Structures are given as structure tokens and as C-alpha cells.
Amino acid sequence: MHSEIGSDSQPGTLAQRATAMLNRFYGYSTFRPLQLDIITTAMEGRDSVVLMPTGGGKSICYQMPALLSDGVVIVVSPLIALMKDQVVALTSNGIPAAAVNSMQTDEENRDILAQLFSGRIRVLYISPERLLMEIDRWSRDMNIALVAIDEAHCISQWGHDFRPGYTQLRRIKEIYPHVPVMALTATADRLTREDIARQLALVDPRLFIGSFDRPNISLKVMTNPGKTQRLNYIGAIIDRYRNDSGIVYCISRKGAEDMDRQLRMRGYRSTVYHAGLSVTERNRAQDRFINGDVQVVCATVAFGMGIDKSNIRWVVHNNMPRNIESYYQEIGRAGRDGAAAEAVMFYSYGDIMTLRSFVDESGQQALNSEKLARMKDYAEASLCRRRILLSYFNETMDHDCGNCDVCLNPPERIDGTVPVLKALSAIVRVNGGAGITMLIDILRGMSRQEITQRGYDRIKTFGAGRDMSFGEWNSYISQMIQLGLIDIAYDDYNHLRITPYGRQILNERREVLLAKYEPLESRRSTRRQHKEDEKPALSPAEMLLESLKAVREKIARKEQVPPYIVFTDKALLEMVRIEPLDMESFAGVEGVGERKTVKYWRPFVTAIRKFKGITDKFGPGLSVDETLLLLNAGYDVDAIAEAKGIKSSTVYSHLVELINADKLTDFSTIITREQYLRVMEVVKAHPDTYYEILSTEMPVGLPRVAVAISDFLMRRKADHR
Ligand code: ADP
Ligand code: ZN
């Protein structure tokens, strides 16, 4: 039958069938790299370890075996909050799924397990603790296609997020030695990887390492922005994505609360999330974020695990994170749908001091200190930032990305020898007694008390840099730090020290190239202009996108699901690009599967038609292929007639056409065996009037369908001879 999942009888290679399923259930036309290999490996019954970044497309890898076989897929995940989302996403695509966890009553859980055993649920999410409680009671010959272990790094003491609940999961292989196990994670170094395989007792697992590149996320770093500048910047991003949402990560709870307050004072819909809040408060914040009630959540790193919201459009780091792994995971929460997203980091030297103290308190000082240094390199980079990130994950990229601030705005170089020598000589003369601010004030000849008291106003370079602004000096000194000419003594009040390399430059008066300073004023004035113009005018495409978002919003509210469950931003963008004007072309949009076509084509296509000024109504009947689509999605004749607003008899005539064209080959939902035989009987006796004779016994139109079926069967017989 058409709408049945997992019938193994369909023809074609595994790759063909998998692609067909991808299209029907998810609405995607092609697999991403590795996905098909991973699925094939599972279908061959082999274990695997899968490393892919957040948003890389892991879910489809473990869900697909449920669609390609008669077995069920068990997904072990520690993220209970995420389960609900995944289940809703699956069911909205027409794949029966459920979760068993501690947030539901025993009765609910028991009921779900019963449905699992009977094969009615095809994908089950379960927490590791719960699985271990249950698994011994399960039948050993339950038809399990795959056990997927999500967030598999949690199994390893080496990983950064060890969960004791994971350590006993080798029971799975003990009880079901022939069921393939797929371990998935977004972060795992080699040690962790090997540990995962060992702890789960995987047998000769295949290792898949996906690319960590997320080209749709633009990267930007702002060095030493002031408080107002930060707020202005975040405000501008929120304005740019008025109807979407983002995250501001802060280093401390207090920082997160401050930011939240400031943003609310400016009229933005913001909330706060950190580990100091009660569970109820945290859940509420998370729910408001997922449902789109707030535009921004100001959070500490505690936020994000288990957020599967695909339309997070931006992530701002108000402070630098402690290592690149964390940074990458946090920015990876943006743009999971593949549409453009922004990651911006505010970087200040003050952060370094705080992070240093974290490192000193940590268990593995040497390692963490090295990781912090690499993070700092990223922040201070003057070459393509994506190349730096990927090289950190041992992935080489042979070209600049074109989507980071360095690529987009390659710094113009100037001869900076004179200011560099002035600064270096001043540092030597104050004998490492000044931090950045004081050094600049000395160079600019500010005779404030602190300076005169220490006699710094009497050194030779006092006032030698009057010709340049504070901002200009700030930029050049930052660059000197990046170039390794000077160093910040984080253990000594952030005072500046000259490095051996800097001393060499100073002694040999060598030429130094610096990136030209771009005054903040010019940048700020363009921004202010934007503000004054009120909202920037929307392009036609943006206007259409806005109206499609409104349609989505309405449906989401009615169905009480988050908007991105209805369609991802990426799918809406595709609609804007393709402008489908009927159900068929709507079905062809990337990201629109069968179930969603049937459910949603009308409101979206109507909005697009309205936008394009097409006023004529959908003609009656429309195309025969639409009928086929609905039929395949499990609609019966009456439901099709109702959905399309046409008569049942018209639907029957479509069916005749489809059967004659060999497009419809399964008739079980259209006609019963008894009805078919009855028609054949009457046709034989009254070939010219059977139609009228039968009109009182069965729906008008059905007899013709029976005849078409009969012809079809004859054709097929002939073929087989
Ligand atoms: P992960 O679990 O690795 O974090 P997901 O499985 O949630 O990532 O996938 C991220 C996004 O990419 C989802 O919106 C998903 O629908 C989409 N996606 C996955 N595979 C494909 C594909 N083959 N083509 C297009 N989009 C895809
Ligand atoms: Zn770049």
C-alpha cells in the first residue's frame, strides 16, 4: 500500500529507495555527503560511529532505516527536552514516532511501548536510564532495525559531558548482538571516539567523519567594543531578524541578567537563562524561546543543549568562550536549516583575564591554557576565520571562505613602523608598568594624576602620539599584540610587556605593516542613518517571505507547534525562489514532503498567488497528478474531493486516467475485492449498460475504475508473457 512505511517489497536499489523516501517524507531531493553511506552501513547490519557537527544532518541517518525496513529504530538520547521536538518533527512528516521518558506518566510510557512492540511506532526516543530499566524485559526477537546512540560522547570519561547513565549501554549489544548500533556525536576527539566504540562493545565499527564546515554561518569578531556599541549592535541584529530569534551568550549569570534587562529596556522581547534559575523558570524561558515568544535569550553556556530550533538566525557571544570546541558548538545552534545565519563575537582583553582564572582553577591547566590560547588566536586573526576554525578540527580548507569579516573586509595595510616604534619605546620606558589604556594616555600626552604621580609624563615618548585618536591607538596596539610584538601580562594587572620579537623590531627599527584603522564614527553614522530611515524598505522577495512567515505563524499557533516544525526558514526561502502556484509545484519545493504538501499547500500557494496578483481561483479538478499525490498520502476518494473542492465523480475519473497511464498500481484503498468482482460480473452480462445498473449499488464512477483496473491487469499479464 502506498502510504505504508517500510514495506521492503519496493523495487530499486537501496540508494534509490532511500532517495525516494527522503523525498516523500522529508521533501529533500538529495542526501548530504556521508548520509547515504551511513544509512547503507546500518542497513547492512554493521555498527558505526558518526561524527558530524550540529546541524550536519545526523537525524536522517538514523531515522531512515525505519523507513527502509520493517524494523523499528530505538534512539537513545540524554536530552529529554529535545525528544518532544524530534517526535513532533517526525510525526509532522508522517513518520510515527514517540518518546519514553520520565516526563510522562507510567501509563503513557507503557502505552507507547505497547505500540512499539506492535510496530505501530517506528522511531522511539528513550533516555539511557529508561532503556536500561526496560531492555531486559523486551522480547529478544523484537524486530529492531537499528539502535542509535545520540550524543554518544557522553559515554566517555574523556568527553566533556560524561553521563553515568551511558556506561551500561553495552547491554544493548549483549542482548541484541545482531542489531546494528550507530553512535552519533558532534564532538569527539580520537580518544573519545575509541572509548565510545569500546564502551558500547561495537563490532568493527565504520567511522564516519563529516565536514565541520558550516558555510551558511557568517563569522565576525569585534574587538573591545564598548557597552553601548554592543547593545546597538545586538539591537541592529534583532531588528534585522524581527520575526526570528537569536542567542546572546554571556560569561556569567550576572552578565546574562544585565544584558536581558538592557535589551528589554530598549523594547526587545528578551528573556534570560542560566543555571541559577529554578527548573520551572528555565523551562519557561526555553519554551518561550522555542515558540518564538521572545526574540532573544540572554544565556550562559547552560543554554542550548537540547535546542533543536532550526530557525535560530544569529548567535552573539558577549564574551569570548573558553575554547574553540565550545564556541563552535554554540554558534552551530544558528542556521541549522542551512539558511544564512550570523555568528558575532565581542572580544575584550578583560575576558581573557576572567578566562585565565577559570583555567587556573581547572583540573587540566596546561591543556586548558593551550585551548584558550587557540581561541584567542581565532579572535585576533587577520586571516580567514573559517580556515582557522576548520584547521582546529584538523580539516584543511584551501581557499578563503568569503563569509567572514576578514574575507569580506580584507584590511588595507599601511606602514605602521612609526607608531609601533613609539609604542614599543613607551612600554620599555614605563618598564612594563602600564596597561593598554594608560599606555595610550601616555602616548597622547594626557597628564592625569595616575600618570604624573608615577612620573610617566616625563618620559621621552609622553605625548609623542597626540596626532592619533584613542581608537586609532587602540587598534594598532591590539594588532601589535596579535603580531606578537607585545604581550599582556594577565597575571600582572594586564600590563603590557615587550616580547623578544618586539625588542628585535625596536632595536633593528624594522618595518611593520598594520591594518589601516577604520574610524568607528564612519561605521556608526551609516548605522544611524538606517535607524532614521526607520525600517529599511523590504525587497519584493523579503515581502513575500514575510507574508509566508505570517502564514506559517498562524498554522503553528493553530496546531500548537513551533513554527519551524511547520516549515524551516530554508523551505520558506525556497518557496520565495520557486513561487509555486499549485499543489504540484509546491510539492516540488525542497523541504516540502508529501504529508506537508497535502496539509499546507493551500494556505501557502494562496499567499503566493495573492502576492503575485493572481486573482483567479484554483480551477476545479486541477490536475490529475494532484489526486495521485493525495491518494499516496492516504486520502480516500471523499477526502480528496473535499480537499480539492470537487465532486467525487471527478476524482473517480482522475483515477481512471491514472490507472490507464500506469501511474496507479495499488488499488486496495479504492475498491474492495467484492466490489471489483461484482462489477466484472455485471460487465460481462451487460457490457453496454453496466454503468446504469450498478449506479444504485456503489458510488458513481467506481465501475469505470474497476474496468480500468481490469484492463491494467490484462496489460500486466501480457507483459509477463
Ligand atoms: P543534527 O542532528 O546533525 O544536528 P539535523 O539532523 O537536525 O542535524 O539536520 C539539520 C537540518 O538539516 C535539518 O533542518 C534537516 O532537516 C536538514 N537536512 C538534513 N539532511 C538534509 C538533506 N539531505 N537535504 C537537505 N536538508 C537536510
Ligand atoms: Zn573567511
XYZ file of N, CA, C and O in Angstrom, residues 54 208 558 611:
16
model
N 26.808 19.783 14.765
C 25.406 20.107 14.994
C 24.834 20.693 13.712
O 25.456 21.553 13.111
N 32.660 7.413 10.497
C 32.327 8.458 9.530
C 32.619 9.817 10.145
O 32.122 10.132 11.220
N -2.217 27.513 15.515
C -3.396 26.639 15.490
C -3.001 25.221 15.906
O -3.699 24.578 16.680
N 0.123 37.467 -3.509
C 1.281 38.354 -3.611
C 1.568 38.706 -5.061
O 1.950 39.816 -5.396
